Structure formats: structure tokens, C-alpha cells
Amino acid sequence: MILADSILFSTLCAFAVSTPLSKRDSCTLTGSSLSSLSTVKKCSSIIIKDLTVPAGETLDLTSLISGTTVTFEGTTTFGYEEWAGPLISISGSKINVVGASGHVIDGQGAKWWDGKGDSGKVKPKFVKLGLTGTSKVTGLNIKNAPHQVFSVNSCSDLTISSVTVDIRDGDSAGGHNTDAFDVGSSTNVLIQGCTVYNQDDCIAVNSGTTIKFLNNYCYNGHGISIGSVGGRSDNVVNGFWAENNNVIDSDNGLRIKTVEGATGSVKNVNFISNKISGIKDYGIVIEGDYLNGKTTGTVTGGVPISGLVMEDNTGSVTSSAKRVKILVENASDWEWSGNSITGGSSFSGCSGIPSGSGASC
Ligand SMILES: *[C@@H]1O[C@H](CO)[C@@H](O)[C@H](O)[C@H]1NC(C)=O
């Protein structure tokens, strides 16, 4: 055994000396063509530097070698075409995606914005993530997305930190449906310390298990949202934590919306110590009457909301807003305490609140 081991050891050493380990390879993609992408994708350190991605093409960083680092440097832009995108797609295990100081990934959304969001011009989604195995996305600066920003689908053990999504220009220039984080069919995803200025949900979780959204700032969008849940292929949210976030000048603060007539479930959801201010529609809204982008007023119980903890959430809504709206059926096991939302008025049509939960409108 000793002999066999030492032969194996020296063989490995000889290999290491004569063949540079691919782990050391650093490859840079720059200019305005993706023609070298298939070579670059085999490197374990990929630098995207001042790249202009051609119109209608995806910066395809899928199936990267395990352990690869992708660094965005300088300004990344994209040619204009009406198409669904994504502009960038990244997948693999143990992947580190980082932004160098001063970099920006600029979607130049004004070319697509027409105030119509999901309809009107066909607009590309921005960054599709299929990351697993303790992958990290850290410190990216995303600007002016044409449409939805991060699609977090089929991800597991992924941490997204200190990402800035700045679509402020879209407030006056027709930006719409610019969700920052759309999460579906994912497990163990942590999103923390991010700053979002947009025109739709700061985060929307349609399905997934153990999704955490901690210490983020959300400005001027639609707030923190579970849902809409129902009507997709995966309709179960089990384990969501939104803690210590700030939701500012947004349509809603904290929200769960489930689809009327659909089936699924929303379980073990925790909204704890979030601060809201300047909320324009509803401070806290939990409703089961969502259909085709609207509330119908008819609530069904096929997507029960159970195991909800709503605790120590504080802040204020504008004078025309409602503080709390709850319109659910088949809900159970809620704990509601220490919440204080001021301003606006109360919503009169609340129904379905589980008895003994402490919740009220
Ligand atoms: C209530 O939820 C259960 C699942 O927990 C489901 O089986 C039942 O059909 C639901 N009831 C209604 C009225 O939708």
C-alpha cells in the first residue's frame, strides 16, 4: 500500500509541474464580440471587462467549472433588440460572481422602456442565475434594467450580497415590471445587504424553500412580496424570512398574494423587524384574490397561508393608503405581535384572519 501511494503521489506531482493547473487560468472577455466565449468559459477565473454584448445574444456563462470566479470590470453594456433575453446567464456550482470597484452592468433600459412593462415592446430579462453548492454573487452594480433583473430559479445554497439595482432613471422614463429578485423553485437562498431602486417587487418569491431576505433597502417599487403563488408548475413556498429590511416610498410594504382559484401552499413565513415608510397602497397586505395582475375581491382557500409570523414590523403609510389588508381563506397558525403601522386609514373588508392570531386590520 505504501508503495502504491507513493507512486500515485509522484505521478500527481509530475502532472502538476508539467501542466499548469487550470485553476490558475485567468481569461478576459472584452470588446464587442462573444466569439471567444467558449474558450473563456473553460477558465476558472473569468474577467468580463468593458464588454459590449451584441444585440440579441446572451452573455452565456452557464455550466462553468466548479469553483470559477467571474469578475465584472468596467462597463458592461448590451446591444438593442426586442427579445426576451436573458442578457446574462450564469450557472454552476461553487461559483463566485463579483464586481470590481467602479464597475457597472448597464442595461440601458431606456431603449426598451415604454411604460408598458410585460406588454408593449418585447424586453429582455437581465440576469438569469442557476447557481448551486455555496455559490456567491457579491457587490454587483446593476443599472437600468429593461425588464425584470435577477431570475433566481432552480438555485440552491446561494448567497447574494451587497448588490445594487439602480433603475431610478425608469421612474420618469417609463420603466415598469422591473422586479429586482424573482425567486422560484429554489432552496437555501440568502439575499442580504442589497439596495434596490425599481418599479416593481423588490423581491417576489413564487415558490421555494428556505429563502431569506435580510437587511436590504427597497425604494420606490412594490415592496417585499411572496407571490403571486398559484397557477405555475411549482406552487409551494415553505420557509421565508424577511428581516430588518427597509421598504421606502413603495406601493406596498410587506405582501403575500395568492391566486384566486389556484392550489398550492404558503408555509412558515416570517416578516420580522422590517421598517416601512411612505407606503402608497398597503402597509401590510395578505390576500388570496389575485388573478391576472389584479385583485378580484373573491378569495378562495386553495393556497392556504399557514405558519405566518408577523412580528415587530413598524413604520408608516401615506394619507391615502391603507395600513393593513387581510383577505384570506383557509389560513391557520398565525402569530401577529408588536407591529405598528401608522398613517393612512384602516381597510374595512378584512376577512379570514385565523382566530387567536392577534392580527387585525
Ligand atoms: C384548505 O387547505 C387544504 C390544504 O391544507 C385543502 O386540502 C383544502 O381543499 C382547502 N380548502 C379550500 C376551501 O380550498
CSV table of C-alpha atoms and ligand atoms in Angstrom, one decimal:
chain,number,residue,atom,x,y,z
A,1,MET,CA,0.0,0.0,0.0
A,2,ILE,CA,2.8,2.4,0.9
A,3,LEU,CA,4.5,1.8,-2.4
A,4,ALA,CA,1.2,2.3,-4.4
A,5,ASP,CA,0.5,5.5,-2.5
A,6,SER,CA,4.0,7.0,-3.2
A,7,ILE,CA,3.7,6.2,-6.9
A,8,LEU,CA,0.4,7.9,-7.1
A,9,PHE,CA,1.7,10.9,-5.2
A,10,SER,CA,4.7,11.3,-7.5
A,11,THR,CA,2.6,10.9,-10.6
A,12,LEU,CA,0.3,13.7,-9.4
A,13,CYS,CA,3.3,15.9,-8.6
A,14,ALA,CA,4.8,15.4,-12.1
A,15,PHE,CA,1.4,16.3,-13.6
A,16,ALA,CA,1.2,19.4,-11.5
A,17,VAL,CA,4.6,20.6,-12.6
A,18,SER,CA,4.4,19.9,-16.3
A,19,THR,CA,0.8,21.0,-16.7
A,20,PRO,CA,-0.3,24.4,-15.4
A,21,LEU,CA,-3.4,23.7,-13.2
A,22,SER,CA,-6.4,25.1,-14.9
A,23,LYS,CA,-7.4,26.6,-11.6
A,24,ARG,CA,-4.8,29.3,-12.2
A,25,ASP,CA,-6.1,30.3,-15.6
A,26,SER,CA,-7.4,33.8,-15.8
A,27,CYS,CA,-9.2,34.8,-19.0
A,28,THR,CA,-10.6,38.2,-20.0
A,29,LEU,CA,-13.5,38.8,-22.3
A,30,THR,CA,-13.6,42.3,-23.6
A,31,GLY,CA,-14.6,44.2,-26.8
A,32,SER,CA,-17.9,43.7,-28.6
A,33,SER,CA,-17.9,40.0,-29.6
A,34,LEU,CA,-18.6,36.8,-27.8
A,35,SER,CA,-16.6,34.7,-30.3
A,36,SER,CA,-14.0,33.7,-27.7
A,37,LEU,CA,-16.7,32.8,-25.0
A,38,SER,CA,-16.4,29.1,-25.5
A,39,THR,CA,-12.7,29.2,-24.7
A,40,VAL,CA,-13.1,31.7,-21.8
A,41,LYS,CA,-15.8,29.5,-20.2
A,42,LYS,CA,-13.2,26.8,-19.6
A,43,CYS,CA,-11.1,29.2,-17.3
A,44,SER,CA,-11.6,29.2,-13.6
A,45,SER,CA,-11.1,33.0,-13.3
A,46,ILE,CA,-13.2,34.9,-15.9
A,47,ILE,CA,-12.9,38.6,-16.2
A,48,ILE,CA,-15.6,40.5,-18.1
A,49,LYS,CA,-14.1,43.8,-18.9
A,50,ASP,CA,-15.7,46.7,-20.7
A,51,LEU,CA,-17.7,44.2,-22.7
A,52,THR,CA,-20.5,45.2,-25.2
A,53,VAL,CA,-22.7,42.1,-25.6
A,54,PRO,CA,-24.1,42.0,-29.2
A,55,ALA,CA,-27.8,42.6,-29.6
A,56,GLY,CA,-30.0,39.6,-29.2
A,57,GLU,CA,-27.2,37.5,-27.6
A,58,THR,CA,-26.8,36.2,-24.1
A,59,LEU,CA,-23.6,36.5,-22.2
A,60,ASP,CA,-23.7,32.8,-21.7
A,61,LEU,CA,-21.7,31.9,-18.5
A,62,THR,CA,-23.6,28.7,-18.0
A,63,SER,CA,-22.1,25.3,-16.9
A,64,LEU,CA,-19.0,26.9,-15.6
A,65,ILE,CA,-16.3,24.8,-14.0
A,66,SER,CA,-16.9,24.3,-10.3
A,67,GLY,CA,-15.1,26.9,-8.3
A,68,THR,CA,-15.0,29.5,-11.1
A,69,THR,CA,-14.8,33.2,-10.2
A,70,VAL,CA,-16.5,35.7,-12.6
A,71,THR,CA,-15.4,39.3,-12.1
A,72,PHE,CA,-17.2,42.2,-13.8
A,73,GLU,CA,-14.8,45.1,-14.5
A,74,GLY,CA,-15.5,48.5,-16.2
A,75,THR,CA,-18.8,48.9,-18.0
A,76,THR,CA,-20.8,46.0,-19.4
A,77,THR,CA,-23.5,47.0,-22.0
A,78,PHE,CA,-25.8,45.3,-24.4
A,79,GLY,CA,-27.0,46.0,-28.0
A,80,TYR,CA,-30.6,46.8,-28.6
A,81,GLU,CA,-33.1,44.3,-29.9
A,82,GLU,CA,-36.6,43.4,-28.9
A,83,TRP,CA,-36.2,39.9,-27.4
A,84,ALA,CA,-36.9,38.1,-24.2
A,85,GLY,CA,-33.3,37.7,-23.1
A,86,PRO,CA,-31.7,36.9,-20.7
A,87,LEU,CA,-28.9,39.4,-21.3
A,88,ILE,CA,-26.7,37.4,-18.9
A,89,SER,CA,-27.0,33.7,-17.8
A,90,ILE,CA,-24.7,32.2,-15.1
A,91,SER,CA,-24.9,28.7,-13.8
A,92,GLY,CA,-22.7,26.2,-12.0
A,93,SER,CA,-21.6,25.0,-8.6
A,94,LYS,CA,-19.4,26.9,-6.1
A,95,ILE,CA,-19.3,29.9,-8.4
A,96,ASN,CA,-18.2,33.3,-7.2
A,97,VAL,CA,-19.6,36.3,-9.1
A,98,VAL,CA,-18.1,39.6,-8.0
A,99,GLY,CA,-18.0,43.2,-9.2
A,100,ALA,CA,-14.7,45.1,-9.3
A,101,SER,CA,-14.6,48.6,-7.8
A,102,GLY,CA,-16.2,51.1,-10.2
A,103,HIS,CA,-17.8,48.5,-12.5
A,104,VAL,CA,-21.4,48.8,-13.8
A,105,ILE,CA,-23.6,46.4,-15.7
A,106,ASP,CA,-25.8,48.8,-17.6
A,107,GLY,CA,-28.9,47.5,-19.3
A,108,GLN,CA,-29.6,50.9,-20.9
A,109,GLY,CA,-33.3,50.2,-20.3
A,110,ALA,CA,-34.5,53.5,-21.7
A,111,LYS,CA,-34.1,51.9,-25.2
A,112,TRP,CA,-36.9,49.5,-24.3
A,113,TRP,CA,-39.0,51.4,-21.7
A,114,ASP,CA,-42.4,52.3,-23.0
A,115,GLY,CA,-44.3,52.4,-19.7
A,116,LYS,CA,-45.9,49.0,-20.6
A,117,GLY,CA,-43.6,46.6,-18.9
A,118,ASP,CA,-44.6,43.0,-19.6
A,119,SER,CA,-46.5,44.1,-22.7
A,120,GLY,CA,-45.6,46.6,-25.4
A,121,LYS,CA,-42.1,46.2,-26.7
A,122,VAL,CA,-40.5,42.8,-26.0
A,123,LYS,CA,-37.9,43.4,-23.3
A,124,PRO,CA,-35.1,41.2,-22.3
A,125,LYS,CA,-34.8,39.9,-18.7
A,126,PHE,CA,-31.4,40.7,-17.3
A,127,VAL,CA,-29.6,38.1,-15.2
A,128,LYS,CA,-30.6,34.5,-15.0
A,129,LEU,CA,-28.9,32.6,-12.2
A,130,GLY,CA,-28.8,28.8,-11.9
A,131,LEU,CA,-26.2,28.6,-9.1
A,132,THR,CA,-25.8,25.9,-6.6
A,133,GLY,CA,-23.3,24.5,-4.0
A,134,THR,CA,-22.5,27.5,-1.9
A,135,SER,CA,-22.2,29.9,-4.8
A,136,LYS,CA,-22.0,33.7,-4.1
A,137,VAL,CA,-23.0,36.8,-6.0
A,138,THR,CA,-21.4,39.8,-4.3
A,139,GLY,CA,-21.2,43.5,-4.9
A,140,LEU,CA,-22.7,43.7,-8.5
A,141,ASN,CA,-23.8,47.2,-9.6
A,142,ILE,CA,-26.8,46.7,-11.9
A,143,LYS,CA,-28.2,49.8,-13.7
A,144,ASN,CA,-31.3,50.5,-15.8
A,145,ALA,CA,-32.7,47.0,-16.4
A,146,PRO,CA,-35.0,46.9,-19.4
A,147,HIS,CA,-37.3,44.4,-17.5
A,148,GLN,CA,-37.0,42.0,-14.6
A,149,VAL,CA,-33.5,41.9,-13.1
A,150,PHE,CA,-32.5,38.7,-11.4
A,151,SER,CA,-34.2,35.4,-12.2
A,152,VAL,CA,-33.3,33.1,-9.3
A,153,ASN,CA,-34.6,29.7,-10.5
A,154,SER,CA,-33.5,26.2,-9.6
A,155,CYS,CA,-30.8,27.6,-7.3
A,156,SER,CA,-29.6,26.1,-4.0
A,157,ASP,CA,-27.2,27.2,-1.4
A,158,LEU,CA,-26.7,30.6,-3.0
A,159,THR,CA,-25.9,33.9,-1.2
A,160,ILE,CA,-26.5,37.2,-3.0
A,161,SER,CA,-25.0,40.1,-1.0
A,162,SER,CA,-24.3,43.8,-1.4
A,163,VAL,CA,-25.9,44.0,-4.9
A,164,THR,CA,-27.2,47.4,-6.0
A,165,VAL,CA,-30.0,47.6,-8.5
A,166,ASP,CA,-30.4,51.2,-9.6
A,167,ILE,CA,-33.3,51.8,-12.0
A,168,ARG,CA,-34.1,55.3,-10.7
A,169,ASP,CA,-34.0,56.6,-14.3
A,170,GLY,CA,-37.0,54.4,-15.0
A,171,ASP,CA,-39.2,56.4,-12.6
A,172,SER,CA,-39.7,59.2,-15.1
A,173,ALA,CA,-38.8,57.4,-18.3
A,174,GLY,CA,-41.3,54.5,-18.4
A,175,GLY,CA,-39.6,51.7,-16.5
A,176,HIS,CA,-42.1,49.1,-15.4
A,177,ASN,CA,-42.1,45.5,-14.2
A,178,THR,CA,-38.5,45.8,-13.2
A,179,ASP,CA,-38.7,43.2,-10.3
A,180,ALA,CA,-35.2,43.1,-8.7
A,181,PHE,CA,-35.3,39.4,-7.5
A,182,ASP,CA,-37.7,36.9,-8.8
A,183,VAL,CA,-37.2,33.6,-6.9
A,184,GLY,CA,-38.7,30.3,-7.9
A,185,SER,CA,-38.1,26.6,-7.2
A,186,SER,CA,-35.0,27.3,-5.2
A,187,THR,CA,-33.7,26.2,-1.8
A,188,ASN,CA,-31.5,27.9,0.7
A,189,VAL,CA,-31.2,31.3,-0.9
A,190,LEU,CA,-30.0,34.2,1.1
A,191,ILE,CA,-30.2,37.7,-0.2
A,192,GLN,CA,-28.7,40.3,2.1
A,193,GLY,CA,-27.4,43.9,2.2
A,194,CYS,CA,-28.8,44.8,-1.2
A,195,THR,CA,-30.1,48.2,-2.3
A,196,VAL,CA,-32.9,48.4,-4.9
A,197,TYR,CA,-34.5,51.3,-6.7
A,198,ASN,CA,-37.0,50.0,-9.2
A,199,GLN,CA,-40.6,49.9,-10.4
A,200,ASP,CA,-41.9,46.5,-9.2
A,201,ASP,CA,-41.3,44.0,-6.5
A,202,CYS,CA,-38.1,44.3,-4.6
A,203,ILE,CA,-38.3,40.5,-4.2
A,204,ALA,CA,-41.1,38.2,-5.4
A,205,VAL,CA,-41.0,34.6,-4.3
A,206,ASN,CA,-43.3,32.4,-6.3
A,207,SER,CA,-42.0,29.1,-4.9
A,208,GLY,CA,-39.1,27.8,-2.9
A,209,THR,CA,-37.8,26.5,0.4
A,210,THR,CA,-35.8,28.4,3.0
A,211,ILE,CA,-35.5,31.8,1.3
A,212,LYS,CA,-34.0,34.6,3.4
A,213,PHE,CA,-34.2,38.3,2.6
A,214,LEU,CA,-32.2,40.2,5.3
A,215,ASN,CA,-31.0,43.8,5.8
A,216,ASN,CA,-32.0,45.1,2.3
A,217,TYR,CA,-33.2,48.6,1.2
A,218,CYS,CA,-36.1,48.8,-1.2
A,219,TYR,CA,-37.0,52.1,-2.7
A,220,ASN,CA,-40.0,53.2,-4.8
A,221,GLY,CA,-41.1,49.8,-6.1
A,222,HIS,CA,-43.8,47.4,-5.0
A,223,GLY,CA,-42.2,46.2,-1.8
A,224,ILE,CA,-41.3,42.7,-0.4
A,225,SER,CA,-43.6,40.1,-1.8
A,226,ILE,CA,-44.4,36.4,-1.6
A,227,GLY,CA,-46.3,35.6,-4.8
A,228,SER,CA,-48.2,35.5,-6.6
A,229,VAL,CA,-48.4,31.9,-5.6
A,230,GLY,CA,-50.6,29.6,-7.7
A,231,GLY,CA,-51.0,28.7,-11.3
A,232,ARG,CA,-47.4,27.8,-12.1
A,233,SER,CA,-45.7,24.4,-12.1
A,234,ASP,CA,-44.4,24.9,-8.6
A,235,ASN,CA,-46.8,26.5,-6.1
A,236,VAL,CA,-45.3,25.9,-2.7
A,237,VAL,CA,-43.4,28.4,-0.6
A,238,ASN,CA,-42.1,26.8,2.5
A,239,GLY,CA,-39.8,28.9,4.7
A,240,PHE,CA,-39.4,32.6,4.0
A,241,TRP,CA,-37.7,35.1,6.2
A,242,ALA,CA,-37.8,38.9,5.6
A,243,GLU,CA,-36.0,40.5,8.5
A,244,ASN,CA,-34.6,44.0,9.1
A,245,ASN,CA,-35.4,45.3,5.7
A,246,ASN,CA,-36.3,48.9,4.9
A,247,VAL,CA,-39.1,49.5,2.4
A,248,ILE,CA,-39.4,53.1,1.4
A,249,ASP,CA,-41.8,55.1,-0.8
A,250,SER,CA,-43.1,51.9,-2.3
A,251,ASP,CA,-46.7,50.8,-3.3
A,252,ASN,CA,-46.7,48.1,-0.7
A,253,GLY,CA,-44.6,47.3,2.3
A,254,LEU,CA,-44.9,43.6,3.1
A,255,ARG,CA,-47.1,41.4,1.0
A,256,ILE,CA,-48.4,37.8,0.4
A,257,LYS,CA,-50.6,37.3,-2.6
A,258,THR,CA,-52.1,34.0,-3.7
A,259,VAL,CA,-54.0,33.3,-6.9
A,260,GLU,CA,-57.8,33.0,-6.8
A,261,GLY,CA,-59.0,29.5,-7.7
A,262,ALA,CA,-55.5,28.0,-7.8
A,263,THR,CA,-53.9,25.4,-5.5
A,264,GLY,CA,-50.6,25.4,-3.6
A,265,SER,CA,-49.4,26.5,-0.2
A,266,VAL,CA,-47.5,29.2,1.7
A,267,LYS,CA,-46.0,27.9,4.9
A,268,ASN,CA,-43.6,29.1,7.5
A,269,VAL,CA,-43.3,32.7,6.5
A,270,ASN,CA,-41.6,35.3,8.8
A,271,PHE,CA,-41.7,39.0,8.5
A,272,ILE,CA,-39.7,40.3,11.4
A,273,SER,CA,-38.5,43.8,12.4
A,274,ASN,CA,-38.9,45.4,8.9
A,275,LYS,CA,-39.3,49.2,8.7
A,276,ILE,CA,-41.6,50.7,6.1
A,277,SER,CA,-42.2,54.4,5.2
A,278,GLY,CA,-44.0,56.4,2.6
A,279,ILE,CA,-46.1,53.4,1.5
A,280,LYS,CA,-48.7,54.4,-1.1
A,281,ASP,CA,-51.2,51.5,-1.2
A,282,TYR,CA,-51.0,49.0,1.7
A,283,GLY,CA,-48.5,48.8,4.6
A,284,ILE,CA,-49.1,45.0,5.1
A,285,VAL,CA,-51.3,43.1,2.6
A,286,ILE,CA,-52.1,39.4,2.7
A,287,GLU,CA,-54.6,38.4,0.0
A,288,GLY,CA,-55.9,35.4,-1.8
A,289,ASP,CA,-57.8,37.1,-4.6
A,290,TYR,CA,-55.0,37.8,-7.1
A,291,LEU,CA,-55.7,37.0,-10.8
A,292,ASN,CA,-54.0,38.2,-13.9
A,293,GLY,CA,-52.3,41.1,-12.2
A,294,LYS,CA,-55.4,42.3,-10.4
A,295,THR,CA,-57.3,41.7,-7.2
A,296,THR,CA,-60.8,40.3,-7.8
A,297,GLY,CA,-62.2,40.7,-4.3
A,298,THR,CA,-63.2,37.0,-4.4
A,299,VAL,CA,-61.0,34.9,-2.2
A,300,THR,CA,-60.5,31.1,-2.4
A,301,GLY,CA,-58.7,28.8,0.0
A,302,GLY,CA,-56.7,26.5,-2.3
A,303,VAL,CA,-53.4,28.2,-1.4
A,304,PRO,CA,-53.6,28.2,2.4
A,305,ILE,CA,-51.3,30.5,4.3
A,306,SER,CA,-50.1,28.8,7.4
A,307,GLY,CA,-47.3,29.3,9.9
A,308,LEU,CA,-47.1,33.1,9.4
A,309,VAL,CA,-45.1,35.2,11.9
A,310,MET,CA,-45.6,38.9,11.6
A,311,GLU,CA,-43.6,40.5,14.3
A,312,ASP,CA,-42.2,43.9,15.3
A,313,ASN,CA,-42.7,45.5,11.8
A,314,THR,CA,-43.1,49.2,12.1
A,315,GLY,CA,-43.5,52.4,10.1
A,316,SER,CA,-46.0,54.5,8.2
A,317,VAL,CA,-48.1,54.8,5.1
A,318,THR,CA,-49.2,57.9,3.2
A,319,SER,CA,-52.6,59.5,3.9
A,320,SER,CA,-54.4,57.8,1.0
A,321,ALA,CA,-53.0,54.3,1.8
A,322,LYS,CA,-54.5,51.5,4.0
A,323,ARG,CA,-52.4,50.3,6.9
A,324,VAL,CA,-53.2,46.6,6.8
A,325,LYS,CA,-55.3,44.5,4.4
A,326,ILE,CA,-56.0,40.8,5.1
A,327,LEU,CA,-58.3,38.9,2.7
A,328,VAL,CA,-57.7,35.2,3.0
A,329,GLU,CA,-59.5,31.9,3.4
A,330,ASN,CA,-58.3,28.6,4.9
A,331,ALA,CA,-55.4,30.3,6.8
A,332,SER,CA,-54.1,28.9,10.1
A,333,ASP,CA,-51.4,29.2,12.7
A,334,TRP,CA,-50.6,32.9,12.5
A,335,GLU,CA,-48.7,34.9,15.2
A,336,TRP,CA,-49.1,38.6,14.9
A,337,SER,CA,-47.4,40.8,17.5
A,338,GLY,CA,-45.5,44.1,18.0
A,339,ASN,CA,-46.4,45.5,14.7
A,340,SER,CA,-47.1,49.3,14.5
A,341,ILE,CA,-48.1,50.9,11.2
A,342,THR,CA,-49.3,54.5,11.4
A,343,GLY,CA,-50.8,57.0,8.9
A,344,GLY,CA,-53.4,56.3,6.2
A,345,SER,CA,-56.7,54.6,7.2
A,346,SER,CA,-57.8,51.1,8.0
A,347,PHE,CA,-59.2,48.6,5.4
A,348,SER,CA,-62.7,47.7,6.2
A,349,GLY,CA,-63.2,44.5,4.2
A,350,CYS,CA,-60.7,42.2,6.0
A,351,SER,CA,-61.7,38.6,6.4
A,352,GLY,CA,-60.4,35.1,7.1
A,353,ILE,CA,-58.0,36.1,9.9
A,354,PRO,CA,-57.2,32.9,12.0
A,355,SER,CA,-58.7,33.3,15.4
A,356,GLY,CA,-56.3,33.8,18.3
A,357,SER,CA,-53.6,35.1,15.9
A,358,GLY,CA,-53.7,38.6,17.3
A,359,ALA,CA,-53.9,40.0,13.7
A,360,SER,CA,-56.4,42.8,12.9
A,361,CYS,CA,-56.9,45.4,10.2
B,1,LIG,C1,-57.8,24.3,2.6
B,1,LIG,O1,-56.5,23.7,2.5
B,1,LIG,C2,-56.4,22.3,2.4
B,1,LIG,C3,-54.9,22.0,2.4
B,1,LIG,O2,-54.3,22.5,3.6
B,1,LIG,C4,-57.0,21.8,1.2
B,1,LIG,O3,-57.0,20.5,1.2
B,1,LIG,C5,-58.5,22.3,1.1
B,1,LIG,O4,-59.1,22.0,-0.1
B,1,LIG,C6,-58.5,23.8,1.3
B,1,LIG,N1,-59.9,24.3,1.4
B,1,LIG,C7,-60.4,25.1,0.5
B,1,LIG,C8,-61.8,25.6,0.8
B,1,LIG,O5,-59.9,25.4,-0.6
